[in-house]
Every structure is written in C-alpha cells, then in structure tokens.
C-alpha cells in the first residue's frame, strides 16, 4: 500500500518535470524580440566554413568572407528558372540597400563544376550584381559543404556529357550568416526582394550600429 | 563474354559497396552496434547455447537499425519525407520490436563481465532509488504515452524543420527514437516477473498496444490526407526522389499510419501466442527436474515490477 502511494507520487513528480521542461523549452524557442521575414535559424545551422574555388580560380575558405553579411546559395548557371529568379530577387534587394550593400556578400555556389568553370561563373554572376561571387569546387569539396549545410544535389539524365543539356537538382534556400559567421536566417522562395532587403537592413544595423 | 560478365559483376559490387557507405559516419552508432553484438555472442558462448531463432531475430533487429543509420538510406532519409518516415519505422518500431521479441536479456547479461554485474547488483542493493526511474518509464501506460508522444513531438512542423537543419538535433531525434522504441517493446515483450499474476500483465500490455494504435492512425491519416505542404524543409533542401512533393508527403503519412499501426497487431499476436502457451503450462503439471533447488523469486527482486 505504502509502495503504491510512493509510486503514484513518483509519477506525478515525473509528469511535472516533463511539463516544466516542455514549458522552458518552448519559451526558449519563441523568444523573438525582433521580427524577421525569413526563418530565424540562429543556433541551429553550422557557422560559415568551407573550402572552394572562386571565379578567379583561387582557393577560398569561409573565413575569407567573414566580416560581411554572407548570403549562401547553391545552384548552377544552366538553371532554367529557380536560380535566375532567386539571384534576381537578391540583386534587387541589394540595389535597394544602396551603399549599405557593401556590407553584404552573396556567394553563389555552383554544384555543377562539370560545366560551370570559374570563367563561366564569373560571366554569369556579373550579369546579376557586382555583390555576387561565384564559387565552385571539386565533387568532394561540394559534398562536404552541402553536407554541412544539410542540402542535397544530384544530376539528371545526360550527365556528365557537357554537350547535352542535363538538369541539376539542388536546394532552393538561401542561408544568411552574420559578420561573425553565425548562421542567422533562411530565405525561401516566399520572401519578396523588399522583405529580404528589410531583413538585411536589420542585420546590418545589428552588426554595425553606425551613429 | 566473360569480360562483360565480370565487369557487370564488378559494377554491381561497387554499387552495393557505395550504398553501404555511411552518408555521415558515426563512431557511436558503429560502437554501440558492435558492443551489443559482441555481448550477445559472448553471452551465447558462456551459456553454452547454440544460435537459434531468437539469435536471428536479435541480429535482424540490430542490423536493420544499423542499416537505416549508417548507409545511403540515411542520405535519402535526410532529404525525403517518405524515406524519413521509413527510417523511423525501422528505428522505432521494427528494429526494437525484433530485438525485444528475441528476449535477449539473459544472453546479454551473461555476456557482461562478472565485475560489472557485481557493481550493478551492489548499486541496486545500496541505492534502490536508481531503479525507480526505470520502473516509472517502464510502467505500461507511461511507456505507451511516451511511445506516441515522441512521434508527435518530432513531427511538429517547426521542430521537424529545425531537426532537419541541425545535425545535433537530428542525431538526438534518431537516438531518441531508437531508445524509446527499445523501452516500449521491452515493456511489451518482457516475461512477467515470477509471482506476478500473468493474466493481468498480458491484459494491460494488450490494452496499451491497442491504445497506441489510434493516435498513430490519426497522425498518419492527417499527414497523408493533408492538402498542404506541412514540412517545407524538403522542398528547400533539394529533392532526391523523383516524386511530387505532396505525393511524397502522402506516402510518408501512409508509412506513419498503416505499418506503424500494424506493428501493434503483430505485437498483440506475439503476446497472445505466449499467453496461450503460458496458460497451457499452468494447466498441465510442470515437470520439475530438481524440486529442491527451485525457489520462486520475490516479486520485488525484479527492478521492473511496477505495482
């Protein structure tokens, strides 16, 4: 009888513990003092680190771009719709920032190094904005960086024949890192260029409060 | 002719080997699986027992858990909702079900070094408090509640989104699934402790199996029949299966709905067979070879006894 009583008390103790844990957890998650249009991924995604090649055929790492707000996007230059549309949205947002755009660096990582040589990439990104840098790398480098940022890419029919057109499946999200290299936001296909610009302004203000 | 045959064979082997490569190697998963297998075989040797059906069940359960975590299945599970649900079906239902149904406790205990058993029993004798949390989560209704709650928790869209972006959260999710699955099916298939009224035990466990079915059906049906994309992360992170996004979500919902609920039915069948066997054993007078050496264990000697 006494044992039964003890067991019942134990169950209540367990339940209260579980509930309080849940309350603490959810309150920690919903702590949002500022409003972002994009999805807040602070503390969830890995910081900015990679080993790739830039459009001038130089080996670069994530450290080279710290100090800027970095927008990281994966795609390929033969992309028929999603990439040009996303890059246009980003370029429009950057234009509306004016001089502040110098604090922002967009990195377009091509996951199709077979066709996207540094020269091709250079020509492609210039078309959108001077604030965009084209990057690519070897398959193992690309696998490492996509694994790190939890995205996938794969090739459609025709790969690796450079003369035939083949599709490349890739992610559609843009990751935003603050100047310290911490992942902060995830921009998806829903955000307009105005909303992206508003988020970037907020991030610039937060990271370098100029008076 | 033979040349093309050998090259075909070679490419098949190469594809299989590539498939068996882990997407993200985890020394913990490998270590735990090897440790479990090692303990089991050491236990078999020490008990002088031959490998039987139970060994096959144990091995199948362990290998299935390893395969969904440390092969390219894991790659597809990260980027496809349908494959993710399949991975969790194995991690939470199938693998632990097979392991627990093989009743490996005695073999695994026999595989442990003697000093560890000594430490464990002295600890339990000195601090009986430590068995209380185990007893609490192994209480049939608490265990059933946790079994369903953990499925719901990781499928809350916001939490699912984060788990698919953060590696530590993803690992916590998969480990949590496997551990909770083991605890639940362990509770279901545990042999009733000596001195315990068996009828009540079987009845309660059958009831729990029956009750956990409905919330799973509800959730699976909700996902399968949802006209909107509940988990946008899969559209963002790059598609790996050539199916339409909503079709894939519906397939994932079906996996959560039907096979998951069927595991309850399978579990109930196993319990019913055991129940009828044990009641037969009660009605026919048991043949006891050495009546003097036998003595029944006190019910409280079992740490899992709940009442």
Short mmCIF file of C-alpha atoms in Angstrom, two decimals:
data_model
loop_
_atom_site.label_atom_id
_atom_site.label_comp_id
_atom_site.label_asym_id
_atom_site.label_seq_id
_atom_site.Cartn_x
_atom_site.Cartn_y
_atom_site.Cartn_z
CA UNK A 1 0.00 0.00 0.00
CA UNK A 2 2.77 2.39 1.00
CA UNK A 3 4.65 1.29 -2.07
CA UNK A 4 1.68 2.10 -4.27
CA UNK A 5 1.50 5.58 -2.73
CA UNK A 6 5.19 6.17 -3.36
CA UNK A 7 4.85 5.04 -6.93
CA UNK A 8 1.96 7.40 -7.54
CA UNK A 9 3.93 10.32 -6.12
CA UNK A 10 6.82 9.38 -8.37
CA UNK A 11 4.58 9.51 -11.40
CA UNK A 12 3.37 12.99 -10.51
CA UNK A 13 6.92 14.14 -10.00
CA UNK A 14 7.82 12.80 -13.40
CA UNK A 15 4.86 14.48 -15.06
CA UNK A 16 5.60 17.89 -13.51
CA UNK A 17 9.23 17.58 -14.53
CA UNK A 18 8.27 16.74 -18.09
CA UNK A 19 5.79 19.58 -18.27
CA UNK A 20 8.16 22.18 -16.84
CA UNK A 21 10.84 21.03 -19.27
CA UNK A 22 8.40 21.49 -22.12
CA UNK A 23 7.44 25.00 -20.92
CA UNK A 24 11.08 26.06 -20.61
CA UNK A 25 11.89 24.60 -23.99
CA UNK A 26 9.04 26.24 -25.86
CA UNK A 27 9.55 29.62 -24.18
CA UNK A 28 13.19 29.47 -25.20
CA UNK A 29 12.16 28.81 -28.77
CA UNK A 30 9.60 31.54 -29.07
CA UNK A 31 11.86 34.26 -27.67
CA UNK A 32 11.71 36.66 -30.57
CA UNK A 33 12.21 40.30 -29.85
CA UNK A 34 12.78 41.31 -33.49
CA UNK A 35 10.66 40.40 -36.43
CA UNK A 36 12.31 38.65 -39.38
CA UNK A 37 10.57 37.94 -42.66
CA UNK A 38 12.85 34.99 -43.26
CA UNK A 39 13.06 31.98 -40.92
CA UNK A 40 15.29 32.51 -37.90
CA UNK A 41 17.84 29.67 -37.76
CA UNK A 42 20.16 31.13 -35.09
CA UNK A 43 21.96 28.40 -33.20
CA UNK A 44 20.61 25.65 -35.44
CA UNK A 45 22.80 25.72 -38.53
CA UNK A 46 26.58 25.32 -38.58
CA UNK A 47 28.70 28.53 -38.87
CA UNK A 48 30.22 29.65 -42.19
CA UNK A 49 33.09 27.30 -43.15
CA UNK A 50 34.04 25.74 -46.47
CA UNK A 51 36.88 25.10 -48.92
CA UNK A 52 36.01 26.08 -52.50
CA UNK A 53 37.36 27.82 -55.60
CA UNK A 54 36.25 31.31 -56.57
CA UNK A 55 35.50 32.74 -60.03
CA UNK A 56 39.15 33.78 -60.45
CA UNK A 57 40.25 30.18 -59.85
CA UNK A 58 41.60 30.98 -56.37
CA UNK A 59 41.18 28.60 -53.45
CA UNK A 60 38.98 30.27 -50.83
CA UNK A 61 37.61 29.34 -47.40
CA UNK A 62 34.64 30.52 -45.36
CA UNK A 63 37.00 32.64 -43.24
CA UNK A 64 37.73 34.86 -46.27
CA UNK A 65 34.16 36.17 -46.23
CA UNK A 66 33.71 36.75 -42.52
CA UNK A 67 33.24 40.39 -41.65
CA UNK A 68 30.48 40.63 -44.21
CA UNK A 69 26.89 39.55 -44.02
CA UNK A 70 27.05 36.47 -46.25
CA UNK A 71 24.20 35.01 -48.28
CA UNK A 72 24.96 31.43 -49.32
CA UNK A 73 23.04 29.88 -52.20
CA UNK A 74 23.54 26.63 -54.15
CA UNK A 75 22.66 26.35 -57.85
CA UNK A 76 24.11 26.09 -61.37
CA UNK A 77 24.35 28.50 -64.30
CA UNK A 78 22.31 26.37 -66.72
CA UNK A 79 19.42 26.51 -64.21
CA UNK A 80 16.28 27.38 -66.20
CA UNK A 81 14.14 29.06 -63.54
CA UNK A 82 14.86 28.89 -59.81
CA UNK A 83 18.45 30.21 -59.80
CA UNK A 84 18.00 33.25 -62.06
CA UNK A 85 14.78 34.11 -60.27
CA UNK A 86 16.41 33.83 -56.83
CA UNK A 87 19.52 35.74 -57.89
CA UNK A 88 17.34 38.49 -59.38
CA UNK A 89 15.43 38.80 -56.13
CA UNK A 90 18.67 39.01 -54.17
CA UNK A 91 20.13 41.55 -56.65
CA UNK A 92 17.00 43.73 -56.41
CA UNK A 93 17.20 43.62 -52.62
CA UNK A 94 20.89 44.60 -52.76
CA UNK A 95 20.16 47.51 -55.13
CA UNK A 96 17.54 48.88 -52.79
CA UNK A 97 20.09 48.85 -49.95
CA UNK A 98 22.23 51.45 -51.76
CA UNK A 99 25.62 51.96 -50.14
CA UNK A 100 24.79 49.52 -47.37
CA UNK A 101 25.02 46.72 -49.93
CA UNK A 102 28.80 46.84 -49.49
CA UNK A 103 28.32 45.10 -46.13
CA UNK A 104 26.65 42.19 -47.86
CA UNK A 105 28.29 39.45 -49.92
CA UNK A 106 26.27 36.91 -51.91
CA UNK A 107 28.02 33.58 -52.57
CA UNK A 108 26.57 31.57 -55.44
CA UNK A 109 27.97 28.05 -55.17
CA UNK A 110 27.63 26.07 -58.38
CA UNK A 111 27.14 22.34 -57.74
CA UNK A 112 27.80 21.65 -61.43
CA UNK A 113 31.60 22.10 -61.77
CA UNK A 114 31.44 19.94 -64.90
CA UNK A 115 30.00 22.83 -66.93
CA UNK A 116 30.48 25.81 -64.60
CA UNK A 117 34.15 26.71 -64.88
CA UNK A 118 35.31 29.79 -62.95
CA UNK A 119 35.18 31.83 -66.19
CA UNK A 120 31.59 30.79 -66.91
CA UNK A 121 30.62 31.57 -63.33
CA UNK A 122 32.26 34.98 -63.44
CA UNK A 123 30.32 36.00 -66.52
CA UNK A 124 27.08 34.63 -65.10
CA UNK A 125 27.11 36.34 -61.69
CA UNK A 126 28.25 39.71 -63.16
CA UNK A 127 25.02 39.71 -65.09
CA UNK A 128 23.04 39.97 -61.83
CA UNK A 129 25.05 42.12 -59.42
CA UNK A 130 28.63 43.12 -58.55
CA UNK A 131 27.97 41.94 -54.99
CA UNK A 132 27.64 38.31 -56.07
CA UNK A 133 30.66 35.99 -56.16
CA UNK A 134 30.54 32.69 -58.00
CA UNK A 135 32.14 29.71 -56.25
CA UNK A 136 32.55 26.06 -57.12
CA UNK A 137 34.86 23.19 -56.22
CA UNK A 138 35.73 19.56 -56.66
CA UNK A 139 33.00 16.98 -56.03
CA UNK A 140 34.45 16.15 -52.62
CA UNK A 141 34.57 19.84 -51.65
CA UNK A 142 30.99 20.33 -52.81
CA UNK A 143 29.85 17.19 -50.98
CA UNK A 144 31.47 18.46 -47.79
CA UNK A 145 29.86 21.91 -47.96
CA UNK A 146 26.40 20.60 -48.92
CA UNK A 147 26.55 18.01 -46.14
CA UNK A 148 27.48 20.73 -43.70
CA UNK A 149 24.51 22.88 -44.70
CA UNK A 150 22.20 19.86 -44.93
CA UNK A 151 21.27 20.23 -48.59
CA UNK A 152 21.35 17.72 -51.44
CA UNK A 153 22.20 17.95 -55.14
CA UNK A 154 22.04 15.38 -57.91
CA UNK A 155 22.31 15.26 -61.69
CA UNK A 156 19.60 14.39 -64.19
CA UNK A 157 19.81 12.43 -67.45
CA UNK A 158 22.72 13.31 -69.71
CA UNK A 159 25.33 13.98 -67.01
CA UNK A 160 28.33 14.20 -67.43
CA UNK A 161 28.14 14.94 -71.17
CA UNK A 162 28.99 18.64 -71.45
CA UNK A 163 27.37 18.95 -74.86
CA UNK A 164 23.97 17.67 -73.88
CA UNK A 165 21.64 19.54 -71.55
CA UNK A 166 21.09 17.92 -68.19
CA UNK A 167 19.24 19.16 -65.15
CA UNK A 168 20.74 19.50 -61.70
CA UNK A 169 18.54 19.05 -58.64
CA UNK A 170 19.59 21.42 -55.89
CA UNK A 171 18.32 23.22 -52.83
CA UNK A 172 16.16 26.34 -53.00
CA UNK A 173 17.07 28.03 -49.72
CA UNK A 174 19.43 30.95 -49.14
CA UNK A 175 21.34 30.87 -45.86
CA UNK A 176 22.21 34.21 -44.26
CA UNK A 177 25.26 34.48 -41.99
CA UNK A 178 26.17 37.46 -39.80
CA UNK A 179 29.67 39.04 -39.98
CA UNK A 180 30.90 36.66 -37.26
CA UNK A 181 29.98 33.72 -39.49
CA UNK A 182 26.99 32.58 -37.44
CA UNK A 183 24.01 31.28 -39.40
CA UNK A 184 21.05 33.58 -38.79
CA UNK A 185 18.30 33.33 -41.41
CA UNK A 186 16.91 31.02 -44.05
CA UNK A 187 15.34 32.78 -47.04
CA UNK A 188 12.92 30.61 -49.00
CA UNK A 189 11.00 31.15 -52.24
CA UNK A 190 8.20 33.09 -50.50
CA UNK A 191 10.13 36.19 -49.43
CA UNK A 192 9.99 39.16 -51.81
CA UNK A 193 13.02 41.33 -52.53
CA UNK A 194 11.57 44.06 -50.27
CA UNK A 195 11.27 41.62 -47.40
CA UNK A 196 14.81 40.37 -47.99
CA UNK A 197 16.08 43.97 -48.03
CA UNK A 198 14.28 44.72 -44.75
CA UNK A 199 15.87 41.70 -43.09
CA UNK A 200 19.31 42.61 -44.39
CA UNK A 201 18.95 46.21 -43.14
CA UNK A 202 18.05 44.90 -39.73
CA UNK A 203 21.08 42.61 -39.71
CA UNK A 204 23.42 45.43 -40.84
CA UNK A 205 22.05 47.70 -38.13
CA UNK A 206 22.51 44.99 -35.53
CA UNK A 207 26.08 44.12 -36.53
CA UNK A 208 27.45 47.62 -37.05
CA UNK A 209 25.37 50.22 -35.24
CA UNK A 210 26.64 53.34 -37.02
CA UNK A 211 25.59 56.59 -35.43
CA UNK B 1 31.64 -12.57 -72.96
CA UNK B 2 33.28 -13.36 -69.65
CA UNK B 3 34.78 -9.91 -69.72
CA UNK B 4 31.41 -8.20 -69.82
CA UNK B 5 30.14 -10.57 -67.13
CA UNK B 6 32.98 -9.79 -64.76
CA UNK B 7 32.67 -6.09 -65.41
CA UNK B 8 28.92 -6.29 -64.72
CA UNK B 9 29.63 -8.19 -61.52
CA UNK B 10 32.27 -5.69 -60.56
CA UNK B 11 29.95 -2.74 -61.10
CA UNK B 12 27.20 -4.43 -59.04
CA UNK B 13 29.62 -5.00 -56.18
CA UNK B 14 30.83 -1.43 -56.49
CA UNK B 15 27.27 -0.06 -56.35
CA UNK B 16 26.47 -2.22 -53.33
CA UNK B 17 29.65 -1.09 -51.61
CA UNK B 18 28.82 2.55 -52.37
CA UNK B 19 25.33 2.03 -50.96
CA UNK B 20 26.71 0.54 -47.74
CA UNK B 21 28.96 3.56 -47.18
CA UNK B 22 27.57 5.77 -44.40
CA UNK B 23 26.46 9.24 -45.51
CA UNK B 24 27.81 10.59 -42.25
CA UNK B 25 29.96 8.13 -40.34
CA UNK B 26 29.06 7.86 -36.67
CA UNK B 27 31.55 6.04 -34.44
CA UNK B 28 28.87 5.97 -31.72
CA UNK B 29 26.37 4.02 -33.81
CA UNK B 30 29.04 1.60 -35.00
CA UNK B 31 30.41 1.21 -31.47
CA UNK B 32 27.04 0.58 -29.84
CA UNK B 33 26.02 -1.95 -32.50
CA UNK B 34 29.33 -3.82 -32.28
CA UNK B 35 29.15 -3.79 -28.49
CA UNK B 36 25.62 -5.23 -28.49
CA UNK B 37 26.59 -7.93 -30.99
CA UNK B 38 29.76 -8.74 -29.04
CA UNK B 39 27.92 -9.01 -25.72
CA UNK B 40 25.30 -11.24 -27.30
CA UNK B 41 27.76 -13.70 -28.78
CA UNK B 42 29.87 -13.78 -25.62
CA UNK B 43 26.68 -14.48 -23.69
CA UNK B 44 25.71 -17.31 -26.03
CA UNK B 45 29.14 -18.88 -25.61
CA UNK B 46 29.08 -18.57 -21.85
CA UNK B 47 25.61 -20.06 -21.61
CA UNK B 48 26.72 -22.87 -23.94
CA UNK B 49 23.75 -22.13 -26.16
CA UNK B 50 23.53 -22.55 -29.90
CA UNK B 51 22.26 -19.72 -32.04
CA UNK B 52 18.54 -20.21 -32.66
CA UNK B 53 15.51 -18.30 -33.85
CA UNK B 54 15.95 -15.73 -31.12
CA UNK B 55 19.51 -15.04 -32.32
CA UNK B 56 18.18 -14.48 -35.82
CA UNK B 57 15.55 -12.02 -34.52
CA UNK B 58 18.14 -10.17 -32.45
CA UNK B 59 20.58 -9.98 -35.37
CA UNK B 60 17.88 -8.81 -37.80
CA UNK B 61 16.78 -6.08 -35.39
CA UNK B 62 20.33 -4.86 -34.77
CA UNK B 63 21.34 -4.98 -38.43
CA UNK B 64 18.19 -3.16 -39.54
CA UNK B 65 18.88 -0.32 -37.10
CA UNK B 66 22.50 -0.10 -38.27
CA UNK B 67 21.47 -0.12 -41.95
CA UNK B 68 18.99 2.75 -41.70
CA UNK B 69 21.53 4.88 -39.80
CA UNK B 70 24.82 4.09 -41.49
CA UNK B 71 24.16 3.54 -45.19
CA UNK B 72 22.88 5.70 -48.04
CA UNK B 73 19.36 5.09 -46.63
CA UNK B 74 20.32 7.82 -44.17
CA UNK B 75 21.14 10.16 -47.07
CA UNK B 76 17.68 9.66 -48.57
CA UNK B 77 16.08 9.94 -45.12
CA UNK B 78 17.54 13.39 -44.67
CA UNK B 79 16.08 14.77 -47.87
CA UNK B 80 12.88 12.81 -48.43
CA UNK B 81 9.94 12.78 -46.03
CA UNK B 82 8.82 9.34 -47.17
CA UNK B 83 12.27 7.86 -46.56
CA UNK B 84 12.49 9.69 -43.24
CA UNK B 85 9.25 8.07 -42.08
CA UNK B 86 10.52 4.67 -43.26
CA UNK B 87 13.77 5.18 -41.35
CA UNK B 88 11.82 5.98 -38.20
CA UNK B 89 9.53 2.99 -38.73
CA UNK B 90 12.63 0.78 -38.56
CA UNK B 91 14.25 2.76 -35.72
CA UNK B 92 11.18 2.97 -33.50
CA UNK B 93 9.03 0.00 -34.46
CA UNK B 94 10.67 -2.78 -36.46
CA UNK B 95 14.25 -2.94 -35.13
CA UNK B 96 13.41 -2.61 -31.42
CA UNK B 97 10.41 -4.94 -31.92
CA UNK B 98 12.68 -7.70 -33.25
CA UNK B 99 15.31 -7.12 -30.57
CA UNK B 100 12.81 -7.13 -27.71
CA UNK B 101 10.88 -10.11 -29.13
CA UNK B 102 14.09 -12.15 -29.10
CA UNK B 103 14.16 -11.72 -25.29
CA UNK B 104 17.92 -11.08 -25.23
CA UNK B 105 18.19 -10.00 -21.55
CA UNK B 106 19.56 -13.25 -20.17
CA UNK B 107 22.07 -13.67 -23.01
CA UNK B 108 23.26 -10.05 -22.82
CA UNK B 109 23.62 -10.26 -19.03
CA UNK B 110 25.64 -13.46 -19.41
CA UNK B 111 27.85 -11.61 -21.88
CA UNK B 112 28.67 -8.87 -19.39
CA UNK B 113 31.92 -9.18 -17.45
CA UNK B 114 31.29 -10.59 -13.96
CA UNK B 115 32.57 -7.48 -12.18
CA UNK B 116 30.04 -5.29 -13.98
CA UNK B 117 27.18 -7.47 -12.82
CA UNK B 118 28.61 -7.30 -9.30
CA UNK B 119 28.81 -3.49 -9.46
CA UNK B 120 25.28 -3.30 -10.82
CA UNK B 121 23.79 -5.52 -8.12
CA UNK B 122 25.61 -3.75 -5.27
CA UNK B 123 24.50 -0.39 -6.64
CA UNK B 124 20.93 -1.61 -6.85
CA UNK B 125 21.06 -3.03 -3.33
CA UNK B 126 22.62 0.08 -1.84
CA UNK B 127 20.59 2.69 -3.71
CA UNK B 128 17.21 1.21 -4.56
CA UNK B 129 16.20 4.72 -5.72
CA UNK B 130 18.02 4.29 -9.05
CA UNK B 131 15.60 1.62 -10.20
CA UNK B 132 12.68 3.96 -9.70
CA UNK B 133 13.02 5.99 -12.95
CA UNK B 134 13.34 2.73 -14.88
CA UNK B 135 10.25 1.37 -13.18
CA UNK B 136 8.42 4.59 -13.86
CA UNK B 137 9.07 4.75 -17.60
CA UNK B 138 8.52 1.01 -17.88
CA UNK B 139 5.02 1.34 -16.39
CA UNK B 140 2.78 0.21 -19.27
CA UNK B 141 0.71 3.38 -19.65
CA UNK B 142 3.63 5.78 -19.18
CA UNK B 143 5.66 3.83 -21.72
CA UNK B 144 2.76 3.83 -24.19
CA UNK B 145 2.29 7.56 -23.73
CA UNK B 146 5.99 8.25 -24.35
CA UNK B 147 5.93 5.99 -27.41
CA UNK B 148 3.24 8.11 -29.06
CA UNK B 149 4.42 11.46 -27.68
CA UNK B 150 7.90 11.15 -29.21
CA UNK B 151 6.38 10.51 -32.67
CA UNK B 152 4.15 13.58 -32.35
CA UNK B 153 6.94 15.73 -30.93
CA UNK B 154 9.37 15.32 -33.83
CA UNK B 155 6.58 15.75 -36.38
CA UNK B 156 5.55 19.18 -35.07
CA UNK B 157 6.35 21.16 -38.26
CA UNK B 158 8.59 23.78 -36.57
CA UNK B 159 10.56 21.19 -34.63
CA UNK B 160 10.84 18.92 -37.67
CA UNK B 161 12.21 21.86 -39.68
CA UNK B 162 14.92 22.51 -37.07
CA UNK B 163 15.81 18.83 -36.73
CA UNK B 164 16.42 18.59 -40.46
CA UNK B 165 18.75 21.63 -40.36
CA UNK B 166 20.70 20.95 -37.18
CA UNK B 167 22.92 17.89 -37.03
CA UNK B 168 22.90 17.61 -33.21
CA UNK B 169 19.08 17.78 -33.18
CA UNK B 170 18.88 15.23 -35.98
CA UNK B 171 21.10 12.82 -34.07
CA UNK B 172 19.13 13.40 -30.87
CA UNK B 173 15.93 12.63 -32.76
CA UNK B 174 17.22 9.33 -34.17
CA UNK B 175 18.79 8.19 -30.90
CA UNK B 176 15.64 9.14 -29.02
CA UNK B 177 13.53 7.13 -31.44
CA UNK B 178 15.68 4.01 -31.14
CA UNK B 179 15.94 4.19 -27.34
CA UNK B 180 12.25 4.89 -26.82
CA UNK B 181 11.34 2.10 -29.24
CA UNK B 182 13.53 -0.35 -27.33
CA UNK B 183 11.99 0.67 -24.00
CA UNK B 184 8.44 0.34 -25.30
CA UNK B 185 8.80 -3.06 -26.96
CA UNK B 186 10.87 -4.26 -24.00
CA UNK B 187 7.93 -3.44 -21.77
CA UNK B 188 5.56 -5.22 -24.17
CA UNK B 189 7.58 -8.44 -24.53
CA UNK B 190 9.06 -8.65 -21.05
CA UNK B 191 8.35 -12.00 -19.44
CA UNK B 192 6.05 -11.43 -16.47
CA UNK B 193 8.12 -11.46 -13.29
CA UNK B 194 7.83 -14.57 -11.20
CA UNK B 195 4.99 -14.43 -8.72
CA UNK B 196 3.12 -11.85 -10.79
CA UNK B 197 -0.42 -12.63 -11.91
CA UNK B 198 0.17 -13.23 -15.61
CA UNK B 199 -3.35 -12.65 -16.82
CA UNK B 200 -3.37 -9.07 -15.63
CA UNK B 201 0.02 -8.42 -17.09
CA UNK B 202 -0.86 -9.66 -20.55
CA UNK B 203 -4.19 -7.84 -20.45
CA UNK B 204 -2.65 -4.47 -19.60
CA UNK B 205 0.02 -4.80 -22.28
CA UNK B 206 -2.51 -5.78 -24.91
CA UNK B 207 -4.58 -2.75 -23.93
CA UNK B 208 -1.55 -0.45 -24.30
CA UNK B 209 -0.77 -1.91 -27.74
CA UNK B 210 -4.37 -1.28 -28.74
CA UNK B 211 -4.41 2.28 -27.37
CA UNK B 212 -1.17 3.46 -29.04
CA UNK B 213 -2.59 2.47 -32.41
CA UNK B 214 -5.22 5.23 -32.62
CA UNK B 215 -3.05 8.33 -32.16
CA UNK B 216 -0.66 6.93 -34.77
CA UNK B 217 -3.50 6.30 -37.22
CA UNK B 218 -4.83 9.80 -36.56
CA UNK B 219 -1.47 11.48 -37.16
CA UNK B 220 -0.63 9.35 -40.20
CA UNK B 221 -4.01 10.00 -41.77
CA UNK B 222 -3.75 13.72 -41.06
CA UNK B 223 -0.39 13.91 -42.84
CA UNK B 224 -1.39 11.59 -45.68
CA UNK B 225 -4.59 13.48 -46.41
CA UNK B 226 -3.24 16.99 -45.87
CA UNK B 227 -3.72 19.12 -49.00
CA UNK B 228 -0.91 21.50 -47.99
CA UNK B 229 2.83 21.05 -47.64
CA UNK B 230 3.30 20.56 -43.89
CA UNK B 231 7.07 20.14 -43.99
CA UNK B 232 8.53 22.81 -46.31
CA UNK B 233 12.10 21.82 -45.42
CA UNK B 234 12.01 19.05 -48.02
CA UNK B 235 11.21 21.50 -50.82
CA UNK B 236 14.09 23.72 -49.68
CA UNK B 237 16.90 21.27 -49.06
CA UNK B 238 16.94 19.65 -52.52
CA UNK B 239 14.81 16.75 -53.74
CA UNK B 240 16.33 13.28 -54.05
CA UNK B 241 13.36 11.14 -55.09
CA UNK B 242 11.62 11.75 -58.42
CA UNK B 243 8.13 12.09 -56.92
CA UNK B 244 5.85 15.06 -56.50
CA UNK B 245 6.23 16.81 -53.12
CA UNK B 246 2.66 16.28 -51.91
CA UNK B 247 2.63 12.68 -53.14
CA UNK B 248 5.74 12.08 -51.12
CA UNK B 249 4.15 13.64 -48.04
CA UNK B 250 1.12 11.40 -48.52
CA UNK B 251 3.39 8.34 -48.77
CA UNK B 252 5.17 9.40 -45.58
CA UNK B 253 1.81 9.78 -43.88
CA UNK B 254 0.80 6.29 -45.00
CA UNK B 255 4.00 4.85 -43.51
CA UNK B 256 3.18 6.60 -40.22
CA UNK B 257 -0.39 5.33 -40.44
CA UNK B 258 -0.55 1.72 -41.66
CA UNK B 259 2.67 -0.23 -41.00
CA UNK B 260 3.13 1.56 -37.68
CA UNK B 261 -0.32 0.53 -36.52
CA UNK B 262 0.19 -2.97 -37.92
CA UNK B 263 3.15 -3.40 -35.59
CA UNK B 264 0.67 -3.18 -32.70
CA UNK B 265 -1.32 -6.02 -34.23
CA UNK B 266 1.84 -8.08 -34.71
CA UNK B 267 2.89 -7.39 -31.14
CA UNK B 268 -0.55 -8.43 -29.90
CA UNK B 269 -0.28 -11.69 -31.85
CA UNK B 270 3.07 -12.50 -30.28
CA UNK B 271 1.65 -11.74 -26.82
CA UNK B 272 -1.45 -13.86 -27.43
CA UNK B 273 0.63 -16.83 -28.54
CA UNK B 274 2.81 -16.51 -25.44
CA UNK B 275 -0.24 -16.10 -23.25
CA UNK B 276 -1.87 -19.27 -24.54
CA UNK B 277 1.42 -21.15 -24.16
CA UNK B 278 1.89 -19.99 -20.59
CA UNK B 279 -1.69 -20.87 -19.63
CA UNK B 280 -1.16 -24.35 -21.11
CA UNK B 281 1.90 -24.65 -18.95
CA UNK B 282 -0.15 -23.76 -15.89
CA UNK B 283 -2.86 -26.34 -16.60
CA UNK B 284 -0.50 -29.23 -17.29
CA UNK B 285 1.56 -30.16 -14.26
CA UNK B 286 5.08 -28.91 -14.84
CA UNK B 287 7.92 -31.39 -14.81
CA UNK B 288 10.48 -30.06 -12.39
CA UNK B 289 13.78 -31.92 -12.51
CA UNK B 290 15.20 -30.69 -9.21
CA UNK B 291 12.38 -29.56 -6.97
CA UNK B 292 14.71 -28.93 -4.02
CA UNK B 293 16.84 -26.36 -5.83
CA UNK B 294 13.90 -24.32 -7.12
CA UNK B 295 12.56 -21.37 -5.25
CA UNK B 296 10.38 -18.60 -6.54
CA UNK B 297 11.80 -15.12 -6.68
CA UNK B 298 10.35 -12.43 -4.53
CA UNK B 299 8.33 -10.07 -6.76
CA UNK B 300 10.31 -7.05 -5.62
CA UNK B 301 13.56 -8.62 -6.77
CA UNK B 302 12.71 -7.56 -10.29
CA UNK B 303 13.53 -3.88 -10.79
CA UNK B 304 10.85 -3.52 -13.45
CA UNK B 305 7.98 -4.67 -11.25
CA UNK B 306 5.54 -1.81 -11.34
CA UNK B 307 2.89 -2.45 -8.76
#
